[in-house]
Short mmCIF file of C-alpha atoms in Angstrom, two decimals:
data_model
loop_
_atom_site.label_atom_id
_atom_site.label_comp_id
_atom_site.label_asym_id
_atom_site.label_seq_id
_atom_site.Cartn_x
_atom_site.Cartn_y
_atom_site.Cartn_z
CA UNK A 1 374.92 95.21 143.40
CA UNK A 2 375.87 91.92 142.73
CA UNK A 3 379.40 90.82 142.65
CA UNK A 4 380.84 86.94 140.88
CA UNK A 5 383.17 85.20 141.90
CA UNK A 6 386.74 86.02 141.37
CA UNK A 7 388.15 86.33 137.11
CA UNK A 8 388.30 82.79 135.50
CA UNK A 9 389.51 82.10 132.00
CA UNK A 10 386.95 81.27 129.24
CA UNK A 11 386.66 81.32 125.58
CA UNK A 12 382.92 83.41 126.46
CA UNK A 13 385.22 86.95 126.70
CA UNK A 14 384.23 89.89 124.99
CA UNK A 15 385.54 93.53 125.36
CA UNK A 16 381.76 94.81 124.96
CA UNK A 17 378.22 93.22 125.71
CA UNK A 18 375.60 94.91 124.21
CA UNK A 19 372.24 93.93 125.95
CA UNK A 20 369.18 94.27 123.62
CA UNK A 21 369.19 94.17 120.00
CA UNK A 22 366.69 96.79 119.32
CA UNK A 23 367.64 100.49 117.87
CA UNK A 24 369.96 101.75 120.02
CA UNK A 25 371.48 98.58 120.87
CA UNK A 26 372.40 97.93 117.21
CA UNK A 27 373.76 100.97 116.66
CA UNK A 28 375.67 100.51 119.82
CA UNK A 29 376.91 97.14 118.77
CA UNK A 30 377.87 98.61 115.44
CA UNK A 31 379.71 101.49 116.49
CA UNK A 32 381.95 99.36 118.96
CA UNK A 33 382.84 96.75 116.88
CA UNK A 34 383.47 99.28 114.23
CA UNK A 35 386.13 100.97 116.70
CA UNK A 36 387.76 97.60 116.98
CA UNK A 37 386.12 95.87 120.05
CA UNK A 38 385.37 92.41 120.16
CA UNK A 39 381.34 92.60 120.90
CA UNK A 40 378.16 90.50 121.42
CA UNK A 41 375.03 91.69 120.68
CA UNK A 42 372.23 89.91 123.43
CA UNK A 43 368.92 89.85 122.42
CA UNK A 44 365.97 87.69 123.87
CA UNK A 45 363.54 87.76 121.28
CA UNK A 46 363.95 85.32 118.05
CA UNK A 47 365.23 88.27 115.70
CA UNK A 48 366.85 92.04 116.14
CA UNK A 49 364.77 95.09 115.75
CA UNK A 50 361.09 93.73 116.22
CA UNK A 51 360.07 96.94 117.86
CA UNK A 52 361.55 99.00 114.31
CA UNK A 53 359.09 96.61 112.07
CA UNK A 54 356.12 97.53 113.67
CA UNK A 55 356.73 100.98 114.21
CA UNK A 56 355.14 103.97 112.37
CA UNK A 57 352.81 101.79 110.81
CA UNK A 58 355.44 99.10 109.50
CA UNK A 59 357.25 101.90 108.08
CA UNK A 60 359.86 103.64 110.61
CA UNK A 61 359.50 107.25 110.72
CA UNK A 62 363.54 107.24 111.04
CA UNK A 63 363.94 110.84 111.84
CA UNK A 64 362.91 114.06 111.76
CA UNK A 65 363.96 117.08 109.10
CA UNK A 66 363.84 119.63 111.36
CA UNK A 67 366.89 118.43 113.04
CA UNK A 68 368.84 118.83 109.68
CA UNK A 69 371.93 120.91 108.96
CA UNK A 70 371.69 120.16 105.41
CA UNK A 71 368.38 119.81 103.26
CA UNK A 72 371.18 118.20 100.96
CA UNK A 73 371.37 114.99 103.25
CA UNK A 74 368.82 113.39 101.85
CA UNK A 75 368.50 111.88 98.35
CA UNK A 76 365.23 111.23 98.46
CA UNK A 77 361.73 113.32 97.52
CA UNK A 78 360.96 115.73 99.84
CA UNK A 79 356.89 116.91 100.29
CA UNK A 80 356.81 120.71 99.28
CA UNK A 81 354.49 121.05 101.85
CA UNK A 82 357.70 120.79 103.97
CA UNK A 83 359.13 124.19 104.85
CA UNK A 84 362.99 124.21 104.84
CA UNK A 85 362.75 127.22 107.60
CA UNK A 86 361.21 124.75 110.25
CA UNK A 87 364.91 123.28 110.43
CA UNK A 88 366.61 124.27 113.41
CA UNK A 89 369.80 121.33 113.48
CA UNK A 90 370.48 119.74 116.68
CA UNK A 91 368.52 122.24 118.82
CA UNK A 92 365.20 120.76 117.11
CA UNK A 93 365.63 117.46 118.28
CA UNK A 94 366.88 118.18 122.03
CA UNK A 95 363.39 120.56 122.54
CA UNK A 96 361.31 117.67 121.53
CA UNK A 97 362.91 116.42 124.38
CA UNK A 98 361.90 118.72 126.58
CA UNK A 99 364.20 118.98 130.56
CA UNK A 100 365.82 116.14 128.76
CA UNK A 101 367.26 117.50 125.71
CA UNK A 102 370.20 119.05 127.10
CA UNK A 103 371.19 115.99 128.13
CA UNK A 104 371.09 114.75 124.58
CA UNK A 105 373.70 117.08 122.89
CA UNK A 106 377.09 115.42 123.26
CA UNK A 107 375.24 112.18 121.71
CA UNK A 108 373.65 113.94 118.55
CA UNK A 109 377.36 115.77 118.18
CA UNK A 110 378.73 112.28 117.42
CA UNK A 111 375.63 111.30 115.11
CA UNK A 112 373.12 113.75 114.28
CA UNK A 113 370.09 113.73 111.29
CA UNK A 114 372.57 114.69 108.66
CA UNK A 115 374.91 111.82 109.72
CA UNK A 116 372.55 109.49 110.45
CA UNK A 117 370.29 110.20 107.27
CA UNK A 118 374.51 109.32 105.75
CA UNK A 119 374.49 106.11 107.74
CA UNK A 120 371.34 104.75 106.49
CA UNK A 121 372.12 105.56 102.41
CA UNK A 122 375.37 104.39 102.76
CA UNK A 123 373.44 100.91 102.76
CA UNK A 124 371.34 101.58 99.81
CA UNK A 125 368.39 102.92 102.04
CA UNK A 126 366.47 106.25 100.39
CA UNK A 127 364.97 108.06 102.87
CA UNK A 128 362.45 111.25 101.93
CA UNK A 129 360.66 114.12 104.14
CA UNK A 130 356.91 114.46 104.37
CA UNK A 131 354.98 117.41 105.01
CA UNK A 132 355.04 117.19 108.28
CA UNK A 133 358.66 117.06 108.66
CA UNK A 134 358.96 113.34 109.32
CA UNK A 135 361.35 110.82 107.38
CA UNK A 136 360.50 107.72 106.06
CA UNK A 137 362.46 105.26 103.85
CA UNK A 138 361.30 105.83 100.35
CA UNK A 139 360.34 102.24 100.39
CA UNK A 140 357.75 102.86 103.15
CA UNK A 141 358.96 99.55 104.77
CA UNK A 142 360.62 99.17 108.12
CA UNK A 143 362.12 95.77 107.20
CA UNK A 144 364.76 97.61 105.03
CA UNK A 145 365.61 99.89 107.64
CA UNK A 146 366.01 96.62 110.27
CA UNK A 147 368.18 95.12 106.62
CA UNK A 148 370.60 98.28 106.57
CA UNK A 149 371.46 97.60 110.42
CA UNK A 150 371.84 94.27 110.14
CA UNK A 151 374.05 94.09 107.27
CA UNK A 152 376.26 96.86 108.48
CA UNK A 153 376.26 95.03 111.91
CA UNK A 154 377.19 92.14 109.85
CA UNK A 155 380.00 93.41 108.23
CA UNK A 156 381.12 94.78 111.89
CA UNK A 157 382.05 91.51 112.81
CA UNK A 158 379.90 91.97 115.99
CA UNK A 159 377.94 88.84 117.14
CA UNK A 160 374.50 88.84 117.45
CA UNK A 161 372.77 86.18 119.60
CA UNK A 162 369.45 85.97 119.71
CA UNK A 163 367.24 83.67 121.98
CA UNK A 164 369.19 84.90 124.71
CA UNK A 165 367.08 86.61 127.69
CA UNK A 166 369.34 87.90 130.64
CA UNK A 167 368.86 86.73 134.25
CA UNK A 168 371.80 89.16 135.58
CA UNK A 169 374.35 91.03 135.24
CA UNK A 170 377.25 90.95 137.99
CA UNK A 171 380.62 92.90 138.43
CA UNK A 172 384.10 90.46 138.06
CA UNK A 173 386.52 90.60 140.47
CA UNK A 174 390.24 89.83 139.65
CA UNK A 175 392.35 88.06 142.20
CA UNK A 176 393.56 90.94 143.15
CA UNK A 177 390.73 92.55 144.27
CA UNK A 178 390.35 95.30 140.90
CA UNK A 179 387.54 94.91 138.79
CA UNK A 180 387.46 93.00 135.96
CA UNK A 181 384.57 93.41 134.11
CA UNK A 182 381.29 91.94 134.05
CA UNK A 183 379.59 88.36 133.82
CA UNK A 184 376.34 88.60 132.19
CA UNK A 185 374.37 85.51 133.18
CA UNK A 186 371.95 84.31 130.36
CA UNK A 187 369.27 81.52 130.19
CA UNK A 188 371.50 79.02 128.92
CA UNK A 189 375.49 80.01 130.16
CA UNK A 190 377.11 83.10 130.81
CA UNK A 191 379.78 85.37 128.96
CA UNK A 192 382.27 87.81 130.39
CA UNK A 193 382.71 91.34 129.25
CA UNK A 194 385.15 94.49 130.18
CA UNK A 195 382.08 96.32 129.73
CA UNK A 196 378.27 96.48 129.22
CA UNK A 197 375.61 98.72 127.04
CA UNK A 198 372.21 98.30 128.84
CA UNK A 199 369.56 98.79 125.51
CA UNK A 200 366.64 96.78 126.18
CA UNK A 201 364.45 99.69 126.05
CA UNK A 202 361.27 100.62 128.18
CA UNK A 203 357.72 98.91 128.26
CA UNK A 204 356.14 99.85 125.96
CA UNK A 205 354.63 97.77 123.26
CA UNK A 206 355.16 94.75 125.60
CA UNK A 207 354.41 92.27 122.70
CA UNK A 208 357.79 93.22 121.06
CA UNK A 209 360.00 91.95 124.25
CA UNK A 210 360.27 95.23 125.93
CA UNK A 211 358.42 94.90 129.48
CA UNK A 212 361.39 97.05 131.56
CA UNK A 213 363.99 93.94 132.16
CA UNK A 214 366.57 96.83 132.34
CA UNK A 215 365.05 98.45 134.90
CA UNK A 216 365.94 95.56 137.32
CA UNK A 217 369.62 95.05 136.12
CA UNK A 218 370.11 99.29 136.81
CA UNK A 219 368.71 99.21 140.12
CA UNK A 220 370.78 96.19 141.08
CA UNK A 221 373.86 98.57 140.51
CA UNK A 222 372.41 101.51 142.55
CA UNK A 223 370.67 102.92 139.86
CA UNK A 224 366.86 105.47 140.51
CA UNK A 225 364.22 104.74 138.35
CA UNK A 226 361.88 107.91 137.47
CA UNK A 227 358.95 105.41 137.45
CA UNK A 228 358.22 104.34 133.96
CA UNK A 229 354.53 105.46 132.71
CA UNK A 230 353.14 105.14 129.47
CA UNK A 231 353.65 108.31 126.90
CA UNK A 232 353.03 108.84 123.08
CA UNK A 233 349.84 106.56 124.06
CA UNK A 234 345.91 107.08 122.89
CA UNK A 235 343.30 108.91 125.52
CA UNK A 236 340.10 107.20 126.90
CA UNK A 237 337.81 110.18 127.64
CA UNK A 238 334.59 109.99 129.48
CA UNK A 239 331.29 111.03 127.01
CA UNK A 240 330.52 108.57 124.50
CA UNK A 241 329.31 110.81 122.06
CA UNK A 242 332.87 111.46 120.24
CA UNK A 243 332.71 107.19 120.11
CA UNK A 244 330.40 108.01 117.42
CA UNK A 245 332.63 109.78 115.32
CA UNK A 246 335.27 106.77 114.91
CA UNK A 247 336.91 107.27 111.91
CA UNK A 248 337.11 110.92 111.66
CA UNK A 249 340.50 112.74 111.54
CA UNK A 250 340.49 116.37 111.95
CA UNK A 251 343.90 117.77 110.41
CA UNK A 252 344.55 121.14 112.40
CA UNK A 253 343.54 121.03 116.50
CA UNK A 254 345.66 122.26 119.28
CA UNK A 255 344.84 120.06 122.26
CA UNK A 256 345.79 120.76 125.50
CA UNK A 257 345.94 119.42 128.91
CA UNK A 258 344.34 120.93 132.14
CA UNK A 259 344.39 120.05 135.78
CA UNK A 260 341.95 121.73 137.92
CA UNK A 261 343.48 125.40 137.69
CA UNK A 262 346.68 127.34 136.05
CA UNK A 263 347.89 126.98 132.49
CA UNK A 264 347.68 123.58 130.52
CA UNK A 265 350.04 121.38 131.39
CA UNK A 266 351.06 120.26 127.82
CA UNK A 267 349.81 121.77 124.43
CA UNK A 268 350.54 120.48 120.69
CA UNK A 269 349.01 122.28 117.37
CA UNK A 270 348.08 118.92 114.94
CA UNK A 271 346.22 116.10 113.70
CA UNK A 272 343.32 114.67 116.13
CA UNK A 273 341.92 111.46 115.20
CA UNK A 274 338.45 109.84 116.67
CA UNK A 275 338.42 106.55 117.83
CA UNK A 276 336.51 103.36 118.81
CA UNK A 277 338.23 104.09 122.46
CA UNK A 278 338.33 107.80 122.19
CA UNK A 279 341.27 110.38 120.30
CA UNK A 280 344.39 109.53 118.96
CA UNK A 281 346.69 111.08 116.46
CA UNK A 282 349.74 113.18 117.02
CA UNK A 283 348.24 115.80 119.08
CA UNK A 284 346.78 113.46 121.23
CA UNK A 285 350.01 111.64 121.39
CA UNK A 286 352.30 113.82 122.36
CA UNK A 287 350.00 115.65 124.83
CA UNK A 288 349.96 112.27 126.88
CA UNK A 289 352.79 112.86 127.96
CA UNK A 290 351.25 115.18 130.51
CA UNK A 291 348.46 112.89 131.35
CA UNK A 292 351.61 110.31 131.97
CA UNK A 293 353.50 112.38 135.13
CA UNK A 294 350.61 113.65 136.62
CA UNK A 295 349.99 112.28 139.67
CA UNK A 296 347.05 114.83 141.30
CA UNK A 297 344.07 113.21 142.72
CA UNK A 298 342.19 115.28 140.42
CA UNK A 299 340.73 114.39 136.83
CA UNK A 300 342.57 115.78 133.73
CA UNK A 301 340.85 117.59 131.26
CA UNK A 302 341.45 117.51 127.31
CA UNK A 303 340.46 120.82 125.35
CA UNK A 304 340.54 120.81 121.88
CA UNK A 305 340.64 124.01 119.73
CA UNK A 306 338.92 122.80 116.68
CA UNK A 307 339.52 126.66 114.88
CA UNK A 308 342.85 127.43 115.91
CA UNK A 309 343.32 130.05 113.51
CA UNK A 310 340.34 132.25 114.39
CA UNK A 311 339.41 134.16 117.60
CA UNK A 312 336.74 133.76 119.63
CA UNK A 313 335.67 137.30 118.47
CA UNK A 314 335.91 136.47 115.10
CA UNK A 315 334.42 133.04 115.11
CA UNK A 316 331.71 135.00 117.12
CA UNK A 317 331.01 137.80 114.33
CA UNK A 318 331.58 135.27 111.42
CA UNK A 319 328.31 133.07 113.24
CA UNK A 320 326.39 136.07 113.63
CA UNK A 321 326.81 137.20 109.96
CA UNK A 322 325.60 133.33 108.57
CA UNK A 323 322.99 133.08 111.13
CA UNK A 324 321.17 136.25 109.51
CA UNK A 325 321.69 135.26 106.04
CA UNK A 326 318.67 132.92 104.53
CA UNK A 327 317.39 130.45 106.70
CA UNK A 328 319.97 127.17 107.09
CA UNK A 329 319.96 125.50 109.91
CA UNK A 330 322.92 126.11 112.41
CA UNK A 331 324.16 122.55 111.32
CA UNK A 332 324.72 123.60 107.72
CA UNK A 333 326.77 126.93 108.62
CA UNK A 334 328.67 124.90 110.99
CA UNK A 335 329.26 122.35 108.40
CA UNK A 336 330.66 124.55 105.75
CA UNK A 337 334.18 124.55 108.31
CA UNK A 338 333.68 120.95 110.38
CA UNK A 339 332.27 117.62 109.42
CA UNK A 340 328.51 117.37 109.54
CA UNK A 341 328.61 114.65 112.38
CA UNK A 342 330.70 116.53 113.90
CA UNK A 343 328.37 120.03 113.79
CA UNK A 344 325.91 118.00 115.01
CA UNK A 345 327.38 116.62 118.26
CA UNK A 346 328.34 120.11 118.86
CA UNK A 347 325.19 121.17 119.00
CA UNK A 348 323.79 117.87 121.23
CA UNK A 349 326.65 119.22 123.47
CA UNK A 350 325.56 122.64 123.94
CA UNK A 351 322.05 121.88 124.12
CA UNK A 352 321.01 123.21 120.88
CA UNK A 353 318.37 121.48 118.37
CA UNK A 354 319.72 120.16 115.08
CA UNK A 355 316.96 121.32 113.70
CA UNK A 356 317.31 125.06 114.65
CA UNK A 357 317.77 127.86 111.91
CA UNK A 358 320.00 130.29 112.21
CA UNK A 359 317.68 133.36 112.68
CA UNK A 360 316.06 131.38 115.61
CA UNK A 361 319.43 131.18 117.45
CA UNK A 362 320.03 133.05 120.67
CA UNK A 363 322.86 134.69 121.63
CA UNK A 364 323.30 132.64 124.65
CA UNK A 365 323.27 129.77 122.19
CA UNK A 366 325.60 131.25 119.81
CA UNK A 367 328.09 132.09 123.06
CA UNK A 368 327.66 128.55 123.80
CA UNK A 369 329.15 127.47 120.46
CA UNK A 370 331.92 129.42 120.15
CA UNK A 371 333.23 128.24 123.42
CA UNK A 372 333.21 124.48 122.22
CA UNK A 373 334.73 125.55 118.93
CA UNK A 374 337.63 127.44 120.62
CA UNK A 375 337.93 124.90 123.90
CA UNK A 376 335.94 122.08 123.71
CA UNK A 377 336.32 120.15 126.96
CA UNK A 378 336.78 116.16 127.50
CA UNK A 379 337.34 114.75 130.40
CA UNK A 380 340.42 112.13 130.58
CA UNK A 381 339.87 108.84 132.06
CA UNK A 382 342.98 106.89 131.38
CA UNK A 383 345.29 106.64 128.67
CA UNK A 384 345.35 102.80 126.71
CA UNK A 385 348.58 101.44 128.48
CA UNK A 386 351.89 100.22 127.64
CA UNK A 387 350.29 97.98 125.05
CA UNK A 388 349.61 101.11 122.95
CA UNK A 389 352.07 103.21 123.97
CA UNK A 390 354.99 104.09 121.25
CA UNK A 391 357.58 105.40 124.37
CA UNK A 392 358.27 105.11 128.05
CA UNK A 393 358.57 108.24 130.06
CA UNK A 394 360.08 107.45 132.86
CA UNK A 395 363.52 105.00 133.49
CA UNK A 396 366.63 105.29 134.42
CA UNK A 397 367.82 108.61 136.38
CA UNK A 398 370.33 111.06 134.00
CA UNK A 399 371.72 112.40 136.50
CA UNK A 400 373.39 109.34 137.53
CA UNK A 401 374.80 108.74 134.07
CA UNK A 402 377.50 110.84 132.44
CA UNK A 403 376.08 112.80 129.26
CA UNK A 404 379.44 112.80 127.44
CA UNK A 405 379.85 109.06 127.58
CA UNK A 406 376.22 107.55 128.61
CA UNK A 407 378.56 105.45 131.66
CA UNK A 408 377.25 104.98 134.66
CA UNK A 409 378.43 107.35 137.48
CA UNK A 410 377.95 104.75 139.97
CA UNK A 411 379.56 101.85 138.16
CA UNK A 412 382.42 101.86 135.63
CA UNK A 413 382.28 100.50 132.56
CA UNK A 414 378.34 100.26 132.59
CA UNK A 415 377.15 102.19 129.69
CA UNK A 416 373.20 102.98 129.09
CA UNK A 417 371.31 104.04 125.77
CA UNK A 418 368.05 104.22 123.99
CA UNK A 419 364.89 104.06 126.17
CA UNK A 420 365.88 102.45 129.55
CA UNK A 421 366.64 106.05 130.12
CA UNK A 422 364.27 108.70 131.59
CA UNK A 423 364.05 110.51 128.04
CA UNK A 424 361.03 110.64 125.76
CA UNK A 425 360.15 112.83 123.32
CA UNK A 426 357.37 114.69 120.84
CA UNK A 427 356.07 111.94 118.10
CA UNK A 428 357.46 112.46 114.63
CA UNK A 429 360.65 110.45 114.76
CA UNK A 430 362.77 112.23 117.65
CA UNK A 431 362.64 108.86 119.93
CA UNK A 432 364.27 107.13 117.27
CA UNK A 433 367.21 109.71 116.85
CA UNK A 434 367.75 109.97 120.44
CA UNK A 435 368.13 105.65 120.04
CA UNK A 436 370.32 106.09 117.24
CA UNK A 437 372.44 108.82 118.96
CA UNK A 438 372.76 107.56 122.59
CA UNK A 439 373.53 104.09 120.62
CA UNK A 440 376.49 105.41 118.73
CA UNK A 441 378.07 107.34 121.95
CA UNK A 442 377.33 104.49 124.04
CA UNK A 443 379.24 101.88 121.84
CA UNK A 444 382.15 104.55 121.05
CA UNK A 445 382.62 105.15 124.59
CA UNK A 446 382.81 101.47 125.27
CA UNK A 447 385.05 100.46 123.05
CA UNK A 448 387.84 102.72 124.56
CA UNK A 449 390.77 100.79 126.17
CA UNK A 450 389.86 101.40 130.17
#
């Protein structure tokens, strides 16, 4: 840990430094200003919130319903393919979350969906809930969620500096020894602070300014680092003959994750998409996770149920019934449930013609299908990187940082939020409350007199 030199005056003196202007750091920098602190918000890139434009697709899946006390919280249209029964309040959010949720409950008891859903229409920002539980603004544009933060960060009286990159971050002595704060050492100058919020998220999505700078300023001040991998991220998978479906989105899959032997490691029930590369969508996503913190020798296998809601048994009777009836080809009954391309490469992959009819199919044959319906295996090669991945698992320790404040146990008056944390969770908006939440508790926290 790095300590400056002993407490000089200077007109650079704030109460609270918030480092990294991207969600939870703005919400961090709101909140303590809002309790009365004098604050600076640091940010290195040329504007706040780059990392909320670009996310779900330019338009910021904010939240997520399911974490909602209140269907009533939101003005906005609401799918009816939505089920109000799938809400479960703060308990939703912290099991996306999964060993790390608990440590997420004393920050989504000072802002959870309902209130946050509150803080984002209080600025004239709609927000409405999808079908699959996910909320957008109405707009569909993440620039008016990035204009509600800043204005209310605005009217805050916080400052926000941009162009700003960190080189360090040291503890202030006083002359008598005590501590005094902090001097955070930028490009050009320095500032002083009583205390600091460390938000300058993970790696991932490098272009947007987050390549782990946060990591380095922790571990200067003792902190462990669970070493940051790339999650929510897209598979590369070893056959090219699913390259050949690009395109193709298949809206009901459970995929699943498998080392060599025992149960899979990670499973999720939802959309699979093809790709130039090899699967994405939000099954695929959030199943990376797995394919993130494994660290066997051995290669991971993907499995994708592609008739979740059927047995084998019945998928097995329900073939042998079309295969007697008339004379279509195998492709053609297969077709009537999957995509013809699809059907076919199923059949390439268990070695059966395209061109057989049903009555000519075996039973070995028939066996053969069903299995690849029901568990269809890929073998994982990689995943695409930080450069595609939408979280970091991985970061900062959470042991070593106090739940019902987000300080540092090691250090006082060092506060941590948002992703340079080891906490990521499913896709569908939960990383974003968990930025929003630590955010607020970290800049309430901070604001308090020492």
């Amino acid at each position: 840990m790095t300590t400056a030199e002993p407490l000089d005056r200077s007109d650079q003196q704030y109460d609270v430094a918030v480092l990294g202007a991207g969600a939870a750091g703005l919400v961090a920098a709101i909140r303590a200003a809002e309790c009365g602190a004098r604050v600076v918000l640091v940010e290195k890139n040329r504007r706040a919130g780059v990392k909320i434009l670009m996310s779900g697709g330019t338009r910021c899946n904010i939240t997520n319903a399911r974490g909602l006390r209140r269907l009533e919280a939101v003005s906005g249209p609401i799918d009816p393919a939505f089920d109000p029964a799938q809400r479960r309040g703060t308990r939703a959010i912290q099991d996306a979350f999964g060993a790390g949720g608990p440590f997420l409950g004393h920050a989504l008891r000072r802002l959870d969906v309902d209130q946050t859903v509150r803080m984002f229409e209080s600025e004239g920002l709609a927000v409405k809930i999808e079908g699959n539980g996910k909320l957008f603004p109405v707009s569909d544009r993440a620039v008016d969620v990035l204009e509600a933060l800043t204005r209310r960060l605005e009217r805050s009286g916080a400052e926000l500096r941009c162009l700003s990159p960190v080189r360090s971050v040291e503890r202030r002595n006083a002359e008598d020894g005590e501590s005094a704060g902090f001097r955070i050492v930028l490009a050009e100058g320095s500032i002083d602070a009583r205390r600091v919020i460390l938000a300058v998220g993970g790696k991932s999505y490098p272009g947007c300014g987050t390549t782990g700078d946060g990591y380095a300023v922790a571990q200067a001040f003792g902190h462990t680092l669970i070493d940051p991998r790339p999650a929510l991220v897209p598979l590369r998978i070893v056959p090219e003959w699913p390259l050949t479906l690009k395109g193709l989105t298949l809206s009901d899959v459970v995929a699943s994750v498998h080392g060599p032997s025992g149960p899979p490691l990670q499973q999720r029930r939802e959309a699979v998409l093809f790709t130039h590369f090899g699967l994405s969508g939000p099954a695929i996503l959030d199943v990376s996770r797995a394919v993130a913190r494994y660290d066997g020798s051995d290669r991971l296998e993907l499995r994708l149920d592609l008739r979740p809601g059927v047995s084998r048994e019945e998928l097995d009777e329900r073939l042998q019934t079309a295969t007697r009836q008339g004379r279509s080809s195998v492709s053609s009954i297969l077709s009537a449930d999957l995509a013809h391309r699809l059907a076919d490469c199923l059949l390439d992959v268990c070695g059966v013609p395209r061109t057989r009819i049903g009555p000519d199919l075996s039973r070995s044959e028939r066996l053969r299908i069903v299995q690849a319906l029901k568990g269809l295996a890929l073998p994982i090669t990689d995943t695409l990187g930080f450069e595609k991945a939408e979280v970091t698992s991985g970061g900062v320790h959470l042991a070593e940082v106090d739940p019902r404040t987000l300080e540092s146990r090691l250090v006082l008056g060092f506060h941590l939020c948002g992703e340079v944390l080891n906490l990521d969770g499913l896709i569908g908006g939960y990383n974003f409350q968990a930025a929003w939440s630590t955010g607020w508790l970290a800049g309430e926290s901070a604001s308090m007199p020492s």
